[in-house]
């Protein structure tokens, strides 16, 4: 069997990360695909580490089961009820898309009170889930996939990447630490917030530290949003969304420009220039679905919603493999310039 090697860049987006779970599940099912490295922020980091641990512990099926166990645990511990509000995505799948009923009052409070006041005991269900389901010692010792987990250093406002040997529960919680909802996570005397604030997800580490010619990005943020926000709540949430997506587009544009310069040069002297010349970009996304989901729905962890996103992710990955597998190692199936006109 002829296998093709890729790297993965996984965006963060709260419970929308269940879409990425579906994509990864479908990729793991295809034995023609090998994964060399994964970068991720927030939910993307969770997916990356959980899958890498599962692969180290039990191969492809172990990776699939680890992801399923993680997301089922997240959905079982969903703290809010869901307002009945159904939409159908392009495949006709009915999904609970409304924000959880308790989310709006909670987010309103975050504008006036810090997480140190609202959550004095620093309760985070993800800590218990990760402690129960991921053996970090085994991951550090036997994990073969190169991991690049994004966090944001609070003191400098800059990106801090953690690699395989450094990854533990605190690193993952830091990568998913929303400043308005959770206390900053302290690691070796430094405080960290959500990695999506500075890189969502990191791209250049996959170019610099890996050798695979193909990078697949799993996108969760809809671009563009055609509806102009007009209420104070809509404007506030669109600004938040833009903050998390703008870092990705900035890095993507930088990669595009670097690749253009490398390809226009007469001779590629350095390793990085040669990598940029050979790099192929691919994207798996579901803009039709994501554009219908509200910013609040990223905190909807109800089982029906999680399962619907998973199924959509599997479907989109299956379509991509059917249409583009032969392009791997040959050419990009996605043009960077298309995002920038």
Coordinates of C-alpha atoms in Angstrom, one line a residue:
X1 CA 0.0 0.0 0.0
X2 CA 1.3 3.4 -1.0
X3 CA 1.1 5.7 2.0
X4 CA 1.2 9.5 1.9
X5 CA 2.5 11.6 4.8
X6 CA 0.9 14.8 6.0
X7 CA 1.0 17.3 8.8
X8 CA -2.1 18.7 10.5
X9 CA -2.9 22.2 11.8
X10 CA -6.0 22.2 14.0
X11 CA -7.9 25.4 14.9
X12 CA -9.5 26.0 18.2
X13 CA -13.1 26.8 18.6
X14 CA -14.6 25.3 21.8
X15 CA -17.1 22.5 21.2
X16 CA -16.9 23.1 17.5
X17 CA -13.7 21.1 17.9
X18 CA -16.0 18.0 17.6
X19 CA -16.0 18.7 13.9
X20 CA -12.2 18.2 14.0
X21 CA -12.8 14.9 15.9
X22 CA -14.8 13.7 12.9
X23 CA -12.1 14.7 10.5
X24 CA -9.4 13.0 12.5
X25 CA -11.5 9.9 12.9
X26 CA -11.9 9.6 9.2
X27 CA -8.2 10.2 8.5
X28 CA -7.2 7.5 11.0
X29 CA -9.6 5.1 9.3
X30 CA -7.7 5.5 6.0
X31 CA -4.4 3.5 6.2
X32 CA -3.0 5.3 3.2
X33 CA -2.5 8.4 5.4
X34 CA 0.4 8.8 7.8
X35 CA 0.6 11.8 10.2
X36 CA 4.0 13.3 10.9
X37 CA 3.2 16.3 13.0
X38 CA 0.3 18.3 14.5
X39 CA 0.0 21.8 15.7
X40 CA -3.0 23.0 17.6
X41 CA -4.5 25.7 19.8
X42 CA -7.3 25.3 22.4
X43 CA -9.7 22.5 21.2
X44 CA -7.2 21.8 18.4
X45 CA -4.6 21.2 21.0
X46 CA -6.9 18.8 22.9
X47 CA -7.6 16.9 19.7
X48 CA -3.9 16.7 18.8
X49 CA -2.8 15.4 22.2
X50 CA -5.6 13.0 22.8
X51 CA -5.2 11.4 19.3
X52 CA -1.4 11.3 19.7
X53 CA -1.8 9.5 23.0
X54 CA -4.3 7.1 21.6
X55 CA -2.0 6.2 18.7
X56 CA 0.9 5.7 21.1
X57 CA -1.2 3.4 23.3
X58 CA -3.1 1.4 20.8
X59 CA -2.4 2.3 17.2
X60 CA -5.0 3.8 14.8
X61 CA -8.0 2.2 16.6
X62 CA -6.5 3.4 19.9
X63 CA -6.4 6.9 18.5
X64 CA -10.0 6.8 17.3
X65 CA -11.2 5.4 20.6
X66 CA -9.2 8.0 22.7
X67 CA -10.9 10.8 20.7
X68 CA -14.4 9.2 21.1
X69 CA -13.8 8.8 24.9
X70 CA -12.7 12.4 25.3
X71 CA -15.6 14.0 23.4
X72 CA -18.2 11.7 25.0
X73 CA -16.8 12.7 28.4
X74 CA -17.0 16.4 27.5
X75 CA -20.7 16.0 26.3
X76 CA -21.7 14.0 29.4
X77 CA -20.3 16.8 31.7
X78 CA -22.0 19.6 29.7
X79 CA -23.0 22.1 32.5
X80 CA -25.9 23.8 30.8
X81 CA -29.2 22.8 29.2
X82 CA -30.0 23.6 25.6
X83 CA -32.8 25.9 24.3
X84 CA -34.7 23.9 21.7
X85 CA -33.7 25.4 18.4
X86 CA -33.0 23.1 15.4
X87 CA -31.3 23.8 12.2
X88 CA -30.4 21.5 9.3
X89 CA -27.0 21.6 7.7
X90 CA -26.4 21.0 4.0
X91 CA -26.6 17.3 4.5
X92 CA -30.0 17.5 6.2
X93 CA -28.6 16.6 9.6
X94 CA -30.7 18.1 12.4
X95 CA -28.5 19.7 15.1
X96 CA -29.1 21.5 18.3
X97 CA -27.4 24.8 17.5
X98 CA -28.8 27.2 20.1
X99 CA -26.5 28.5 22.8
X100 CA -26.9 26.8 26.2
X101 CA -29.5 28.6 28.3
X102 CA -27.0 29.5 31.1
X103 CA -24.3 30.8 28.8
X104 CA -25.6 34.3 28.1
X105 CA -26.0 35.3 31.8
X106 CA -22.6 33.8 32.5
X107 CA -20.9 35.7 29.7
X108 CA -22.7 38.9 30.8
X109 CA -21.1 38.5 34.2
X110 CA -17.6 38.1 32.7
X111 CA -17.8 41.8 31.6
X112 CA -18.0 42.9 35.2
X113 CA -16.3 40.2 37.2
X114 CA -13.0 38.3 36.6
X115 CA -12.7 34.5 36.7
X116 CA -10.9 34.9 40.0
X117 CA -14.1 36.2 41.4
X118 CA -16.6 34.1 39.5
X119 CA -14.6 30.8 39.9
X120 CA -12.7 31.2 43.2
X121 CA -11.9 27.5 43.4
X122 CA -10.6 27.4 39.8
X123 CA -13.0 24.5 38.9
X124 CA -12.3 23.1 35.4
X125 CA -14.0 19.8 34.3
X126 CA -11.4 19.4 31.5
X127 CA -8.7 18.8 34.1
X128 CA -10.5 15.7 35.5
X129 CA -11.3 14.4 32.0
X130 CA -7.6 14.7 30.9
X131 CA -6.3 13.2 34.1
X132 CA -8.6 10.2 33.7
X133 CA -8.0 9.6 30.0
X134 CA -4.5 10.6 29.0
X135 CA -1.3 9.0 30.3
X136 CA 1.0 11.9 29.7
X137 CA 4.1 9.9 30.8
X138 CA 3.3 7.3 28.1
X139 CA 2.7 10.1 25.6
X140 CA 6.0 11.7 26.3
X141 CA 7.9 8.4 26.2
X142 CA 6.3 6.7 23.2
X143 CA 4.4 9.4 21.2
X144 CA 5.8 9.4 17.7
X145 CA 3.8 12.3 16.2
X146 CA 5.5 15.7 16.6
X147 CA 3.3 18.0 18.6
X148 CA 3.3 21.8 18.7
X149 CA 0.9 23.1 21.3
X150 CA 0.1 26.9 21.2
X151 CA -0.2 29.0 24.3
X152 CA -0.1 32.8 24.9
X153 CA 2.4 34.1 27.5
X154 CA 0.4 36.7 29.5
X155 CA 3.4 38.8 30.5
X156 CA 4.6 39.4 26.9
X157 CA 1.5 38.7 24.8
X158 CA 3.5 36.4 22.6
X159 CA 3.2 32.8 21.3
X160 CA 4.8 30.0 23.4
X161 CA 4.9 26.6 21.8
X162 CA 5.2 23.4 23.8
X163 CA 6.7 20.2 22.3
X164 CA 6.3 16.6 23.1
X165 CA 8.6 16.3 26.1
X166 CA 7.0 19.3 27.7
X167 CA 3.4 18.5 27.4
X168 CA 1.3 17.8 30.5
X169 CA -2.2 18.7 31.8
X170 CA -1.3 22.3 32.6
X171 CA 0.0 22.9 29.0
X172 CA -3.3 21.7 27.5
X173 CA -5.4 23.7 30.0
X174 CA -3.3 26.8 29.2
X175 CA -3.8 26.3 25.5
X176 CA -7.6 26.4 26.1
X177 CA -7.6 29.0 28.9
X178 CA -10.2 31.7 27.9
X179 CA -9.1 34.8 29.9
X180 CA -12.7 35.8 30.8
X181 CA -13.7 32.4 32.0
X182 CA -10.6 30.8 33.6
X183 CA -7.7 31.9 35.6
X184 CA -4.3 32.0 33.8
X185 CA -2.5 28.7 34.0
X186 CA 1.0 29.0 35.6
X187 CA 3.8 26.9 34.1
X188 CA 7.3 27.2 35.5
X189 CA 6.5 30.6 37.0
X190 CA 4.9 32.0 33.9
X191 CA 1.2 32.6 33.3
X192 CA -0.4 31.5 30.1
X193 CA -3.8 32.1 28.3
X194 CA -5.4 30.5 25.2
X195 CA -3.0 29.8 22.4
X196 CA -5.6 31.0 19.9
X197 CA -4.9 34.6 20.9
X198 CA -1.5 34.5 19.2
X199 CA -1.7 31.5 16.7
X200 CA -4.8 29.6 15.7
X201 CA -3.3 27.3 14.7
X202 CA 0.5 27.5 14.3
X203 CA 1.7 26.9 10.8
X204 CA 5.4 27.6 10.6
X205 CA 6.5 25.0 13.1
X206 CA 5.1 22.3 10.7
X207 CA 7.2 23.8 7.9
X208 CA 10.4 24.2 9.9
X209 CA 10.3 21.1 12.0
X210 CA 8.6 18.5 9.8
X211 CA 9.5 17.0 6.4
X212 CA 6.0 16.1 5.0
X213 CA 5.3 18.0 1.8
X214 CA 1.6 18.3 2.6
X215 CA -0.1 20.4 5.3
X216 CA -3.8 20.0 6.0
X217 CA -5.5 22.7 8.0
X218 CA -8.9 22.0 9.7
X219 CA -10.8 25.3 9.9
X220 CA -13.6 26.0 12.4
X221 CA -14.0 29.8 12.1
X222 CA -16.4 30.9 9.3
X223 CA -15.0 33.5 7.0
X224 CA -16.6 35.7 5.9
X225 CA -19.7 36.4 8.0
X226 CA -22.1 38.1 5.7
X227 CA -24.4 39.5 8.4
X228 CA -23.3 42.8 9.8
X229 CA -23.4 42.7 13.7
X230 CA -25.6 45.5 15.0
X231 CA -26.5 44.8 18.6
X232 CA -23.9 45.4 21.4
X233 CA -23.9 41.6 22.0
X234 CA -23.3 40.8 18.3
X235 CA -20.6 43.3 18.0
X236 CA -18.8 42.1 21.1
X237 CA -18.8 38.5 20.0
X238 CA -17.8 39.3 16.4
X239 CA -14.8 41.3 17.8
X240 CA -13.9 38.2 19.9
X241 CA -14.2 35.9 16.9
X242 CA -12.1 38.2 14.8
X243 CA -9.4 38.3 17.4
X244 CA -9.1 34.5 17.3
X245 CA -9.2 34.2 13.5
X246 CA -7.0 37.1 12.6
X247 CA -3.9 35.4 13.9
X248 CA -4.4 32.5 11.5
X249 CA -4.9 34.8 8.5
X250 CA -1.8 36.8 9.4
X251 CA 0.3 33.7 9.6
X252 CA -1.2 32.2 6.5
X253 CA -0.5 35.4 4.5
X254 CA 3.1 35.4 5.8
X255 CA 3.4 31.8 4.7
X256 CA 2.0 32.7 1.3
X257 CA 4.5 35.5 0.8
X258 CA 7.5 33.4 2.0
X259 CA 6.4 30.6 -0.4
X260 CA 6.1 33.0 -3.3
X261 CA 9.6 34.4 -2.6
X262 CA 11.1 30.9 -2.4
X263 CA 9.5 29.8 -5.6
X264 CA 10.6 32.9 -7.5
X265 CA 14.2 32.6 -6.5
X266 CA 16.6 31.1 -9.0
X267 CA 18.3 28.8 -6.4
X268 CA 16.9 27.5 -3.1
X269 CA 20.0 27.7 -0.9
X270 CA 18.5 26.8 2.4
X271 CA 16.5 24.0 3.8
X272 CA 13.6 26.3 4.6
X273 CA 13.5 27.7 1.0
X274 CA 13.4 24.1 -0.4
X275 CA 10.6 23.2 2.0
X276 CA 8.6 26.2 1.0
X277 CA 9.0 25.4 -2.7
X278 CA 7.7 21.9 -2.1
X279 CA 4.9 22.6 0.4
X280 CA 1.4 21.8 -0.6
X281 CA -1.6 23.2 1.3
X282 CA -5.0 21.5 1.9
X283 CA -8.0 22.6 3.8
X284 CA -10.9 20.7 5.3
X285 CA -13.8 22.9 6.5
X286 CA -17.6 23.2 6.5
X287 CA -18.3 26.9 5.9
X288 CA -22.0 26.2 5.1
X289 CA -22.5 24.8 8.6
X290 CA -20.1 27.0 10.6
X291 CA -21.5 30.2 9.2
X292 CA -24.9 29.2 10.7
X293 CA -23.6 28.6 14.2
X294 CA -23.5 31.4 16.8
X295 CA -20.4 32.3 18.8
X296 CA -22.3 31.1 21.9
X297 CA -22.6 27.6 20.4
X298 CA -18.9 27.1 21.0
X299 CA -19.9 26.4 24.6
X300 CA -22.7 24.0 23.7
X301 CA -21.4 20.6 24.7
X302 CA -24.7 18.7 24.6
X303 CA -24.5 15.2 23.1
X304 CA -26.7 15.8 20.1
X305 CA -24.7 18.9 19.1
X306 CA -21.3 17.2 19.6
X307 CA -22.4 14.1 17.6
X308 CA -23.8 16.3 14.7
X309 CA -20.5 18.1 14.4
X310 CA -18.5 14.8 14.5
X311 CA -20.6 13.4 11.7
X312 CA -20.2 16.5 9.6
X313 CA -16.4 16.4 10.1
X314 CA -16.3 12.7 9.0
X315 CA -18.4 13.5 6.0
X316 CA -16.2 16.5 4.9
X317 CA -13.0 14.5 5.4
X318 CA -14.4 11.6 3.4
X319 CA -15.3 13.9 0.5
X320 CA -11.9 15.6 0.6
X321 CA -10.1 12.2 0.5
X322 CA -12.3 11.1 -2.4
X323 CA -11.6 14.3 -4.4
X324 CA -8.1 15.1 -3.4
X325 CA -6.1 12.1 -2.2
X326 CA -4.2 11.8 -5.5
X327 CA -3.1 15.4 -5.1
X328 CA -1.1 14.7 -1.9
X329 CA 2.6 15.0 -2.7
X330 CA 1.9 16.5 -6.1
X331 CA 0.2 19.9 -5.7
X332 CA -2.0 22.0 -3.4
X333 CA -5.7 21.4 -3.4
X334 CA -6.2 24.9 -1.8
X335 CA -4.8 28.2 -3.1
X336 CA -3.6 30.5 -0.4
X337 CA -4.2 33.5 -2.6
X338 CA -7.9 32.8 -2.7
X339 CA -8.3 34.0 0.9
X340 CA -6.7 37.4 0.1
X341 CA -8.2 38.2 -3.3

